[in-house]
PDB file of C-alpha atoms in Angstrom:
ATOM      1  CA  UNK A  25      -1.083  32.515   7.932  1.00  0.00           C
ATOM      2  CA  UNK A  26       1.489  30.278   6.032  1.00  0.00           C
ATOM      3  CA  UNK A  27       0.349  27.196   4.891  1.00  0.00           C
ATOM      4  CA  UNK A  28       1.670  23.806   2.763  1.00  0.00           C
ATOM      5  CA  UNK A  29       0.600  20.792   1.554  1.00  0.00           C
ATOM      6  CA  UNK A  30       2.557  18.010   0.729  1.00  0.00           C
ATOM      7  CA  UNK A  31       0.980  14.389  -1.250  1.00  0.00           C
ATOM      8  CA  UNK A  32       1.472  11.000  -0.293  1.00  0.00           C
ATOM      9  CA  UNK A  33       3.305   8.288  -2.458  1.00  0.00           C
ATOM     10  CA  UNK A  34       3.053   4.293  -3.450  1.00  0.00           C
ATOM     11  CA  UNK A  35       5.981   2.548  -4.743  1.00  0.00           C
ATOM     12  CA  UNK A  36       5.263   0.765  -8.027  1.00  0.00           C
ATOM     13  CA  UNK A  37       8.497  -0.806  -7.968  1.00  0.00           C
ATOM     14  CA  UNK A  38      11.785  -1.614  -5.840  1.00  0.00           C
ATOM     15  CA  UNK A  39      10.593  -1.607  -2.397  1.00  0.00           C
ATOM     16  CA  UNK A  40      13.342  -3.199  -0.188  1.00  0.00           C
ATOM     17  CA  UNK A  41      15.772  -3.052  -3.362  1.00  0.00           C
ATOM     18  CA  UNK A  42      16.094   0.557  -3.157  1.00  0.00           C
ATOM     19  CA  UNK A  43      17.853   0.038   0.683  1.00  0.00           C
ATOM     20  CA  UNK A  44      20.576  -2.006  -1.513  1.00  0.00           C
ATOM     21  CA  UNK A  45      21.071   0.877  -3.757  1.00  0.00           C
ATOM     22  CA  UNK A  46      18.849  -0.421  -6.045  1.00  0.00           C
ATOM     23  CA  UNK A  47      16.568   2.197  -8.563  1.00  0.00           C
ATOM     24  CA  UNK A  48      13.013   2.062  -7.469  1.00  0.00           C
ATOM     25  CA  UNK A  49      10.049   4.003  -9.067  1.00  0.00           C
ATOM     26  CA  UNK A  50       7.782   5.892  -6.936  1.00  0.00           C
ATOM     27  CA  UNK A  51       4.241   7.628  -7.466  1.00  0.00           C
ATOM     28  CA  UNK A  52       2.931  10.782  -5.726  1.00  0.00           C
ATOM     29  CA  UNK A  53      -0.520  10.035  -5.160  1.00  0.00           C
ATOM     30  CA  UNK A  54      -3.180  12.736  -4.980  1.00  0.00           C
ATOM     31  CA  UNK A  55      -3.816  12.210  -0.696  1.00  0.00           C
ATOM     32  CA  UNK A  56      -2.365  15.320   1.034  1.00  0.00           C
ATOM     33  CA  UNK A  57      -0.963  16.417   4.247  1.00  0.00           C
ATOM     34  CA  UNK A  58      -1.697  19.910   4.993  1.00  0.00           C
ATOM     35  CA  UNK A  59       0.210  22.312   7.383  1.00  0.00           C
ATOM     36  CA  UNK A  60       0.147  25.828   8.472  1.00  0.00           C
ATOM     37  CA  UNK A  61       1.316  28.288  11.225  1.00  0.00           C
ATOM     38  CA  UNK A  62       0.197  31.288  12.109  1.00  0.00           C
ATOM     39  CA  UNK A  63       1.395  34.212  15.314  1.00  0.00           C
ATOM     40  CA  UNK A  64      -0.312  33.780  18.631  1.00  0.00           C
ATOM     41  CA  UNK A  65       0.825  35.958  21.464  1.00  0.00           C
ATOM     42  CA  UNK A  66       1.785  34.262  24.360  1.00  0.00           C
ATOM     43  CA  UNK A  67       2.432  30.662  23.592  1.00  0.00           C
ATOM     44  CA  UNK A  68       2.769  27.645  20.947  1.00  0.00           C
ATOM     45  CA  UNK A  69      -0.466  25.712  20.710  1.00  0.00           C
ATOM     46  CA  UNK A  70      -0.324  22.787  18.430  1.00  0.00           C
ATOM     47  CA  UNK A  71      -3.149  20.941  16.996  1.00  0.00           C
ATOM     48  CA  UNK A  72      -3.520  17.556  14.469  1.00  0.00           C
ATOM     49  CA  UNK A  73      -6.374  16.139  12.582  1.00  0.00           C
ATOM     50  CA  UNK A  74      -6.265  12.546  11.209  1.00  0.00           C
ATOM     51  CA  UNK A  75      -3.748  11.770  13.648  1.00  0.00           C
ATOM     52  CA  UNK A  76      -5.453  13.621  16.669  1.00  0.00           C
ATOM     53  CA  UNK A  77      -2.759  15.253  18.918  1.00  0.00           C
ATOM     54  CA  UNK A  78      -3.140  18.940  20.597  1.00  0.00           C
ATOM     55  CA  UNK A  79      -0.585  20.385  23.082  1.00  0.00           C
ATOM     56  CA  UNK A  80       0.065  24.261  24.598  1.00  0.00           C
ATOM     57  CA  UNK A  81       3.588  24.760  25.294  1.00  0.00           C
ATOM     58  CA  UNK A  82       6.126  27.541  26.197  1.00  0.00           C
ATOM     59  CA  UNK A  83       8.930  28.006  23.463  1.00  0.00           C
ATOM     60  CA  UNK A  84      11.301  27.094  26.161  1.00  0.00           C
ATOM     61  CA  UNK A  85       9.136  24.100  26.902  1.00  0.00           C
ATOM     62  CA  UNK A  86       8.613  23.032  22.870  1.00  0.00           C
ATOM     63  CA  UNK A  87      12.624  23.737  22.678  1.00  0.00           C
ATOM     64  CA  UNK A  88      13.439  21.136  25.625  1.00  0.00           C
ATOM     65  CA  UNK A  89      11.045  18.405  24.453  1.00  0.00           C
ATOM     66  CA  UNK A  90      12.613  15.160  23.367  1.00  0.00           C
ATOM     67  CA  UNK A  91      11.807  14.148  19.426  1.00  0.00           C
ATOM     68  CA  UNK A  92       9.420  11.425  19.808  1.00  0.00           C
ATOM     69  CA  UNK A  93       6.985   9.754  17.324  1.00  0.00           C
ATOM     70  CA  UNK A  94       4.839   9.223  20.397  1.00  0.00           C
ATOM     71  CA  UNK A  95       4.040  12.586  21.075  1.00  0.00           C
ATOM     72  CA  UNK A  96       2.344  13.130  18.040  1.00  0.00           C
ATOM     73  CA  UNK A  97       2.199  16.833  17.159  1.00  0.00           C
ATOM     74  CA  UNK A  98       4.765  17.687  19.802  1.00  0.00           C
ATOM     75  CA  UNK A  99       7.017  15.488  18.560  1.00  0.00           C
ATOM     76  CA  UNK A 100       6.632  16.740  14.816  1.00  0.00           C
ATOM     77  CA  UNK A 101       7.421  19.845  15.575  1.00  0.00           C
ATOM     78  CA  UNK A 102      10.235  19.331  18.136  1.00  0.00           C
ATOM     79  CA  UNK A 103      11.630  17.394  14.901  1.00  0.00           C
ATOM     80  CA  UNK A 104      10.979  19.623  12.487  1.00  0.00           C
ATOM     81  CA  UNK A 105      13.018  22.252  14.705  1.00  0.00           C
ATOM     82  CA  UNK A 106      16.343  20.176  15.250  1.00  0.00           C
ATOM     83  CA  UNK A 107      16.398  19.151  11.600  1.00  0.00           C
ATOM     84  CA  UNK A 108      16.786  23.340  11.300  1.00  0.00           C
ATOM     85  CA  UNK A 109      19.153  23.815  13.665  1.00  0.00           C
ATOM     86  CA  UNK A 110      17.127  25.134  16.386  1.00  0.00           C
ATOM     87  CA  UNK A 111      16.098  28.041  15.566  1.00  0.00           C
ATOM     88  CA  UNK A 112      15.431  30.975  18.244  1.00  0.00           C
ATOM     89  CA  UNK A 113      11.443  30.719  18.442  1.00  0.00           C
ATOM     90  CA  UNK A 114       9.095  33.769  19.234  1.00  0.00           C
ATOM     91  CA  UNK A 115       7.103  33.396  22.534  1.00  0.00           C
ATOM     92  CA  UNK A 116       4.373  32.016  20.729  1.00  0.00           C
ATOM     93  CA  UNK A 117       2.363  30.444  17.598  1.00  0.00           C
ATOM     94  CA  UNK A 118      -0.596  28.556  16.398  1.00  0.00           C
ATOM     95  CA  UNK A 119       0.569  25.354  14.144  1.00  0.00           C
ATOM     96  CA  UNK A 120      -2.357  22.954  12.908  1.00  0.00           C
ATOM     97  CA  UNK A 121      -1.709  19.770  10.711  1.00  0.00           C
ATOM     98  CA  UNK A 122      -4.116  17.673   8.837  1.00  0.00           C
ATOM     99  CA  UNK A 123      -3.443  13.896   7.512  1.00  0.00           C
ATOM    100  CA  UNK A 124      -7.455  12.701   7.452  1.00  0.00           C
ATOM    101  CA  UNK A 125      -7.135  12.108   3.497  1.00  0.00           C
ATOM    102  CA  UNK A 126      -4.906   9.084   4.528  1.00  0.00           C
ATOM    103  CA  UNK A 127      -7.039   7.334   6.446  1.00  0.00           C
ATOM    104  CA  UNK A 128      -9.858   4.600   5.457  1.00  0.00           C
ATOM    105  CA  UNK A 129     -13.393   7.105   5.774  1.00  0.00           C
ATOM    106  CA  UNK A 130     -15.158   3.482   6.329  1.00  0.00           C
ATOM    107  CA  UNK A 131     -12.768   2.855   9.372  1.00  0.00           C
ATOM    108  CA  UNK A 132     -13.873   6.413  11.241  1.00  0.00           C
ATOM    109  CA  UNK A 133     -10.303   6.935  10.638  1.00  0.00           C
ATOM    110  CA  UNK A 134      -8.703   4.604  12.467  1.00  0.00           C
ATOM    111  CA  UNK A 135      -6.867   2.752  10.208  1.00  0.00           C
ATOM    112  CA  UNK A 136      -4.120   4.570   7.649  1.00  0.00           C
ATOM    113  CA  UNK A 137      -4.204   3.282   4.212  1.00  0.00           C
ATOM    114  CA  UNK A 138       0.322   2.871   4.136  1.00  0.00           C
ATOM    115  CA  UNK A 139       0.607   5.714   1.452  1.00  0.00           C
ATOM    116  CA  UNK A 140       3.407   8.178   3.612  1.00  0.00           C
ATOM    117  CA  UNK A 141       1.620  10.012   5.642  1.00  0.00           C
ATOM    118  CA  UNK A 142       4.149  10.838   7.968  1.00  0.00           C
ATOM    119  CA  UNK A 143       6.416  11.776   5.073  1.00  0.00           C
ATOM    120  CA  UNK A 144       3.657  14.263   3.754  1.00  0.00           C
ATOM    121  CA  UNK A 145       2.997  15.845   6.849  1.00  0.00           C
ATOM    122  CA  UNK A 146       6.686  16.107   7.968  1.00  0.00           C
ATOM    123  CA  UNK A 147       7.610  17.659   4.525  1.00  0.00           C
ATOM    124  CA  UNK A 148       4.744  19.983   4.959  1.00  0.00           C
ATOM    125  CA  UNK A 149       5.482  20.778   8.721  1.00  0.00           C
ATOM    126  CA  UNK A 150       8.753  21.517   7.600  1.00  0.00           C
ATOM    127  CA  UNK A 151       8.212  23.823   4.702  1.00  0.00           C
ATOM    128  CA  UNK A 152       5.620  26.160   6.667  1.00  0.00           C
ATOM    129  CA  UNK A 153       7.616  25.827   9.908  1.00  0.00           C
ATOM    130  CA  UNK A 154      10.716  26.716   7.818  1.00  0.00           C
ATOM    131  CA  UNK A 155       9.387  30.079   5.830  1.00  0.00           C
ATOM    132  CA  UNK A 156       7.412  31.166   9.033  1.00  0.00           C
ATOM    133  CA  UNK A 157      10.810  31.333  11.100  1.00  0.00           C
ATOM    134  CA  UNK A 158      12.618  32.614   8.288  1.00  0.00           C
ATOM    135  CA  UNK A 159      15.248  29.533   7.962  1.00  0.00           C
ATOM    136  CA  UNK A 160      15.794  28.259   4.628  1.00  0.00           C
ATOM    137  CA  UNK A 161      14.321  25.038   3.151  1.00  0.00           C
ATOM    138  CA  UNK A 162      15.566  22.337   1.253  1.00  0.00           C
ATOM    139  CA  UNK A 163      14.604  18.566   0.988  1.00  0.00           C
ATOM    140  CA  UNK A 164      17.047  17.799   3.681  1.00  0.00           C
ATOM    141  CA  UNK A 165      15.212  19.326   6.241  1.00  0.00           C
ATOM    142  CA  UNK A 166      11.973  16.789   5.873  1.00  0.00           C
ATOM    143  CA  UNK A 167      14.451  13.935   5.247  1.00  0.00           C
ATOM    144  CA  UNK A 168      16.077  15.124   8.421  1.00  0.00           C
ATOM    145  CA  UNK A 169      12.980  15.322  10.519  1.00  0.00           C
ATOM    146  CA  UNK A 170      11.260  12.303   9.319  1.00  0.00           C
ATOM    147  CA  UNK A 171      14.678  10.373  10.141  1.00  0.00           C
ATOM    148  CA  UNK A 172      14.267  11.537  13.929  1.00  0.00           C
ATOM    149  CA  UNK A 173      11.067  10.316  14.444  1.00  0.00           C
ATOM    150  CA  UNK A 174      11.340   7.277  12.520  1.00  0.00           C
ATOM    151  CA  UNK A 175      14.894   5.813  13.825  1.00  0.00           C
ATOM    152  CA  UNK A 176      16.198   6.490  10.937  1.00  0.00           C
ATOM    153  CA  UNK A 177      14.962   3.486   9.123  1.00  0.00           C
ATOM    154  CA  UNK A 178      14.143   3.937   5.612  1.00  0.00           C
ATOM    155  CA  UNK A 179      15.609   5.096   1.982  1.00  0.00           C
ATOM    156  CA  UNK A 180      13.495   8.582   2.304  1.00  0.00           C
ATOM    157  CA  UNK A 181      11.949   8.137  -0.996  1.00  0.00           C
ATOM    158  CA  UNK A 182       8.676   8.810   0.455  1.00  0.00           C
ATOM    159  CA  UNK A 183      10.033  12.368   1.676  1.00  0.00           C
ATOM    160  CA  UNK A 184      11.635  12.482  -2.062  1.00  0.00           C
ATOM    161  CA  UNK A 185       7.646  11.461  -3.343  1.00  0.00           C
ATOM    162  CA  UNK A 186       6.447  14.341  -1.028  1.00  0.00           C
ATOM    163  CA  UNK A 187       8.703  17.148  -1.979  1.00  0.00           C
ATOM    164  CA  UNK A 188       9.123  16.240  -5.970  1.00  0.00           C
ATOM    165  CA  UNK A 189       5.764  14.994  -6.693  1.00  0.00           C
ATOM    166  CA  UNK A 190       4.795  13.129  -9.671  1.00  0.00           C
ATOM    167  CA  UNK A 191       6.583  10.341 -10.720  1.00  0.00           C
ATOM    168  CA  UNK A 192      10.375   9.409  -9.875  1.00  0.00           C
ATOM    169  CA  UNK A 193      13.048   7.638 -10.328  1.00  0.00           C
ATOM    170  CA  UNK A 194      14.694   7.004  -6.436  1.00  0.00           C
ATOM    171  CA  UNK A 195      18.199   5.653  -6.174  1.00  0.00           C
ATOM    172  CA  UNK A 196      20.793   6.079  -3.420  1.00  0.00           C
ATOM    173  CA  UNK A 197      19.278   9.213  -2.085  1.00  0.00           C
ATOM    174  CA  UNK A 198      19.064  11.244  -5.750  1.00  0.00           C
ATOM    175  CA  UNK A 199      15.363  12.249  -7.147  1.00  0.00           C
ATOM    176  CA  UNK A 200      15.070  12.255 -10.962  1.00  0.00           C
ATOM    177  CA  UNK A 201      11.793  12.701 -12.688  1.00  0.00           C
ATOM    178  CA  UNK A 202      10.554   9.772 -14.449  1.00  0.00           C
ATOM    179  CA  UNK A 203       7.726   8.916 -17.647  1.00  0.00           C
ATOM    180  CA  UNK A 204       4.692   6.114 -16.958  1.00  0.00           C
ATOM    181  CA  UNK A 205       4.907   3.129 -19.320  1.00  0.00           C
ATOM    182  CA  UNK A 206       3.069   3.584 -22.348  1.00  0.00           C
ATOM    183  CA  UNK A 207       1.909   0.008 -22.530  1.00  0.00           C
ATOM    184  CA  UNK A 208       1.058  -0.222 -18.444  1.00  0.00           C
ATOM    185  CA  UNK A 209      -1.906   0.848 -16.839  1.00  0.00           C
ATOM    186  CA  UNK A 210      -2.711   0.525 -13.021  1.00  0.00           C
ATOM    187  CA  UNK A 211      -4.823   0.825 -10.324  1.00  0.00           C
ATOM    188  CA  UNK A 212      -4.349   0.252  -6.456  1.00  0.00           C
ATOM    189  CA  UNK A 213      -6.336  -1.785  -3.754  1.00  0.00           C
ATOM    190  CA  UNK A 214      -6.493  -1.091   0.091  1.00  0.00           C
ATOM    191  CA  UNK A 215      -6.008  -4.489   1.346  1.00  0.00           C
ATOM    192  CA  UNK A 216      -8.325  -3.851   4.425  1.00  0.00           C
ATOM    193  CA  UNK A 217      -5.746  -3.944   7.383  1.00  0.00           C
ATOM    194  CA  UNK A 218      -2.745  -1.305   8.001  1.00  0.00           C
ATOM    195  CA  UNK A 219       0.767  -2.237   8.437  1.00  0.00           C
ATOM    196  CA  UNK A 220       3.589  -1.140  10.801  1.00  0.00           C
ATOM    197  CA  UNK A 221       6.587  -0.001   7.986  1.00  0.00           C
ATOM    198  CA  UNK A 222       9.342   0.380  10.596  1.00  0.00           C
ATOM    199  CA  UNK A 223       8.265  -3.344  11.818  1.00  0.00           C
ATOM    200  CA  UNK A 224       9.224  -4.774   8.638  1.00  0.00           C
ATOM    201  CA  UNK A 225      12.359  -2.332   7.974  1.00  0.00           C
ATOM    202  CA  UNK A 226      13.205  -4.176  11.492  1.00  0.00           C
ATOM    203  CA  UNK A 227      13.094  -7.043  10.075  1.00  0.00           C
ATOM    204  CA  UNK A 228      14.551  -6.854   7.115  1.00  0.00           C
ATOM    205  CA  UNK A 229      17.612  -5.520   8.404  1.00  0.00           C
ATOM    206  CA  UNK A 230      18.098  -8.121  11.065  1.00  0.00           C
ATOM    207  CA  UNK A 231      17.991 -10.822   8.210  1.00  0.00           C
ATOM    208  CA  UNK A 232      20.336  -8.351   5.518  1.00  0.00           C
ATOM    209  CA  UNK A 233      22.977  -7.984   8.812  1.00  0.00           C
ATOM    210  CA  UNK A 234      22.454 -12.315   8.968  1.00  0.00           C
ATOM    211  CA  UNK A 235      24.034 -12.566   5.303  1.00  0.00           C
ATOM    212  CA  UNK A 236      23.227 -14.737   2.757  1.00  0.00           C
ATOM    213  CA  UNK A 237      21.247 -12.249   0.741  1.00  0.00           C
ATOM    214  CA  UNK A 238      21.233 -14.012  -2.891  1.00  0.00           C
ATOM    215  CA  UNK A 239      17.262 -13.550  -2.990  1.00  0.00           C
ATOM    216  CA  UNK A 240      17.626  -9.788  -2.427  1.00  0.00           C
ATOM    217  CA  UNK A 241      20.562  -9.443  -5.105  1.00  0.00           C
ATOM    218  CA  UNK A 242      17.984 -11.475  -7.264  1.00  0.00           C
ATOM    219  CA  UNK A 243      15.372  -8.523  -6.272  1.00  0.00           C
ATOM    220  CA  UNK A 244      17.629  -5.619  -7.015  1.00  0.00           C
ATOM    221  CA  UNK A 245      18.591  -7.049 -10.806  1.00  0.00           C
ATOM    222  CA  UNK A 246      14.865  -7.505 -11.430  1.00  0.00           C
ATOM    223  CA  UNK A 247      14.416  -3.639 -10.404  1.00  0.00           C
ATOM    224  CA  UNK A 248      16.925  -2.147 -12.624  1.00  0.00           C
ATOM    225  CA  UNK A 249      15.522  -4.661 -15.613  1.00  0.00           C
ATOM    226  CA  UNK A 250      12.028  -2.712 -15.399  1.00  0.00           C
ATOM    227  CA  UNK A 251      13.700   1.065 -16.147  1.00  0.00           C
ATOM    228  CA  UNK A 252      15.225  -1.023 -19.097  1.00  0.00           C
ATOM    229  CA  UNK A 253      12.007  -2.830 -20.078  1.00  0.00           C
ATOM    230  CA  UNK A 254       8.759  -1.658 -18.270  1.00  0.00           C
ATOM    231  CA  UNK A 255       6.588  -4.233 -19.234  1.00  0.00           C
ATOM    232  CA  UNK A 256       4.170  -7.031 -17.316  1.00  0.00           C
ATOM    233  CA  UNK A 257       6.658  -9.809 -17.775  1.00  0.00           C
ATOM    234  CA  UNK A 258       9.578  -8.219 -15.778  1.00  0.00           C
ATOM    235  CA  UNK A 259       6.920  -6.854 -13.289  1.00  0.00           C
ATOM    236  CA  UNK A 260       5.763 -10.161 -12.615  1.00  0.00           C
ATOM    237  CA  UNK A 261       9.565 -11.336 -12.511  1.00  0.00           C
ATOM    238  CA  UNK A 262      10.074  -8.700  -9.703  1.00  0.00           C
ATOM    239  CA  UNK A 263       6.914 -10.063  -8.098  1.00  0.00           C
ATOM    240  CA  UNK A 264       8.479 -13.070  -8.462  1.00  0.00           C
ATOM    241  CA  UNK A 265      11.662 -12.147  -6.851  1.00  0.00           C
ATOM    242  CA  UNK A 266       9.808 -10.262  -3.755  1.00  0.00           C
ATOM    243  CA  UNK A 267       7.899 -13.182  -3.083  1.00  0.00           C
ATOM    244  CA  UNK A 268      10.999 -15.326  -2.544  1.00  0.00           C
ATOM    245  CA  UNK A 269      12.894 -13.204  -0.319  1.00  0.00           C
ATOM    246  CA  UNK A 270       9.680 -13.069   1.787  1.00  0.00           C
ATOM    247  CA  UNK A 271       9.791 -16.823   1.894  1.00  0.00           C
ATOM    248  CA  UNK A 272      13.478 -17.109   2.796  1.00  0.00           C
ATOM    249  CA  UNK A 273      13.663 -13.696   5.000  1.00  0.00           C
ATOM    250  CA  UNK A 274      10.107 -14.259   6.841  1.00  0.00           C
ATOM    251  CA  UNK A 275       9.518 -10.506   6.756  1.00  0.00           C
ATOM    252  CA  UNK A 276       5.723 -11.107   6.167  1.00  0.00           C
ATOM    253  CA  UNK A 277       5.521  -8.645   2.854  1.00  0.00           C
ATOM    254  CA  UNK A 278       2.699 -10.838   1.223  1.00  0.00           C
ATOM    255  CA  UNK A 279      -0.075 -11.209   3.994  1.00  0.00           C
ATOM    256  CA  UNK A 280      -2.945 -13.618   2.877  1.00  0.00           C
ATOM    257  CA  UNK A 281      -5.057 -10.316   1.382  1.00  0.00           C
ATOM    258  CA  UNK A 282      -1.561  -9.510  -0.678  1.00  0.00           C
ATOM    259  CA  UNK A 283      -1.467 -13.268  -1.819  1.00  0.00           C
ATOM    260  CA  UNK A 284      -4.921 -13.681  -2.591  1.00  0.00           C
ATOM    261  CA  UNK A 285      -5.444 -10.419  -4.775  1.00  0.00           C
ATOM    262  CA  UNK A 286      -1.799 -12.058  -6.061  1.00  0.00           C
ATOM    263  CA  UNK A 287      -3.866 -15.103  -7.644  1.00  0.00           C
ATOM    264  CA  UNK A 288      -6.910 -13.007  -8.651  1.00  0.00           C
ATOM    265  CA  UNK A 289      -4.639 -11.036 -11.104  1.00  0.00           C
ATOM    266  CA  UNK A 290      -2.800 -14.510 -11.938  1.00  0.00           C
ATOM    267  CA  UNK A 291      -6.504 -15.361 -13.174  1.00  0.00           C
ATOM    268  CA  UNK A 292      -7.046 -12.137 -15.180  1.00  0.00           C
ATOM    269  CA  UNK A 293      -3.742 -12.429 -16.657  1.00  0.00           C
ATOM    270  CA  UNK A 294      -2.616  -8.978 -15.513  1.00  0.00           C
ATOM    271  CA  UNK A 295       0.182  -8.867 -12.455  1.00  0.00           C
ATOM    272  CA  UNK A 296      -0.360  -7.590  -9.163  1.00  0.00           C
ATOM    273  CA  UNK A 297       2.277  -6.724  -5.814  1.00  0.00           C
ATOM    274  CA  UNK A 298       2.145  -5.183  -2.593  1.00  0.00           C
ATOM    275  CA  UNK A 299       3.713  -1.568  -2.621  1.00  0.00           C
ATOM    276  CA  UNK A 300       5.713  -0.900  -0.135  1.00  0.00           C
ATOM    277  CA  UNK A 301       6.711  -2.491   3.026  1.00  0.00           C
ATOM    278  CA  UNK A 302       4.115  -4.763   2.183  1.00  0.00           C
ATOM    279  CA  UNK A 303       2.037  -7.132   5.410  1.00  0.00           C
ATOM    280  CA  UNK A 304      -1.454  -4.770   4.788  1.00  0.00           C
ATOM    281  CA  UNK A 305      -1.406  -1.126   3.612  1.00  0.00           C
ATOM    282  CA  UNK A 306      -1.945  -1.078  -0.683  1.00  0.00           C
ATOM    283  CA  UNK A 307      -1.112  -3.122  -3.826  1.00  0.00           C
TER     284      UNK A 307
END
């Protein structure tokens, strides 16, 4: 049996500047996706856990499915399998996946918590799919895989956070390890609803395509000033900055939980921000 696990990520700063080229800083966070494959004689059989999905296919069957997010497992694993080139596939195999850690246990699991599941569990697909077929494996092939099932929306620094761990630096597709301020400390909030990430990337790039973008040049500055000076007055400048492209772009990034944590943390004198897409999910 061949199996990998793969952790989830927040962004602590540069969502939606990073899609401008922007740096953005990036957390693995210690929420895993689990994978692993194993021979079965006659046919693949495909289970998932957290997101439940099982299916019992041919390998001719599995090798004419369509890549879609919809059919959960299926559709991981038909992914996984372009993104290598389509490997020939033995006549059968068992593959289970396992994303419960990124899900609310008081919601019976029904609600994800917006920390890259999908990137965790397609980099960990991908690895033990990968070595158990004999292919070689390289970030690309996540990246690749996690690009057909989500439209291709996205700057793939949560498939960076998944394969690098830790903490990075993400800019314009390149992965460089990074330090944690000294004089910062942090914790995150579940803001008690999730949040569709490829609804706002929708968004957002219906408004970028629109033009006047002076807020989001205003956003990307105030992400490259925090690698120069990480402290709580250029955070709260980027907050500052992310708030007012929400206003002008409507892209819903600060929902009323995000806004009223927002003034809680204005009262305590520390700063807070949603991470991420933002409209639910963490802060």
């Amino acid at each position: 049996m061949i199996e990998y696990s793969a952790p989830g990520k927040a962004v602590v700063w540069g969502e939606y500047a990073v899609l401008e080229g922007a740096p953005a800083l990036v957390m693995a966070v210690d929420r895993y996706a689990f994978a692993r494959i194993e021979p079965a004689a006659e046919s693949w059989q495909l289970s998932s856990a957290g997101f439940e999905s099982l299916a019992e296919l041919s390998a001719a069957e599995l090798q004419a499915a369509t890549v879609s997010e919809a059919d959960g497992i299926t559709g991981l694993v038909r992914a996984v399998l372009s993104a290598l080139g389509d490997p020939s596939l033995p006549a059968g195999a068992r593959i289970h996946t396992d994303t419960r850690t990124f899900h609310n246990e008081d919601a019976g699991n029904a609600q994800k918590l917006g920390i890259g599941s999908s990137a965790a569990v397609c980099t960990a697909a991908s690895a033990a799919i990968a070595e158990f077929l004999d292919q070689s494996f390289d970030e690309s092939v996540p990246l690749n895989a996690h690009r057909l099932l989500q439209g291709k929306a996205g700057s793939g620094l949560d498939v960076a956070a998944a394969c690098h761990g830790g903490l990075i630096r993400f800019q314009n597709g390149e992965t460089t390890p990074a330090a944690w301020p000294e004089n910062l400390s942090y914790q995150y909030f579940w803001v008690g609803q999730a949040a569709k990430t490829s609804a706002h990337l929708a968004r957002f790039g219906d408004w970028r395509a629109a033009g006047d973008t002076r807020t989001l040049d205003a956003l990307c500055l105030a992400s490259e000033a925090l690698f120069e000076t990480p402290d709580l007055a250029h955070l709260d400048e980027y907050v500052a900055r992310l708030k007012a492209m929400d206003e002008t772009a409507g892209l819903g990034i600060f929902s009323e939980a995000h806004d009223r944590l927002r003034a809680l943390a204005n009262r305590a004198q520390v700063v807070y921000k949603p991470c991420g897409a933002g409209g639910g999910d963490i802060g």
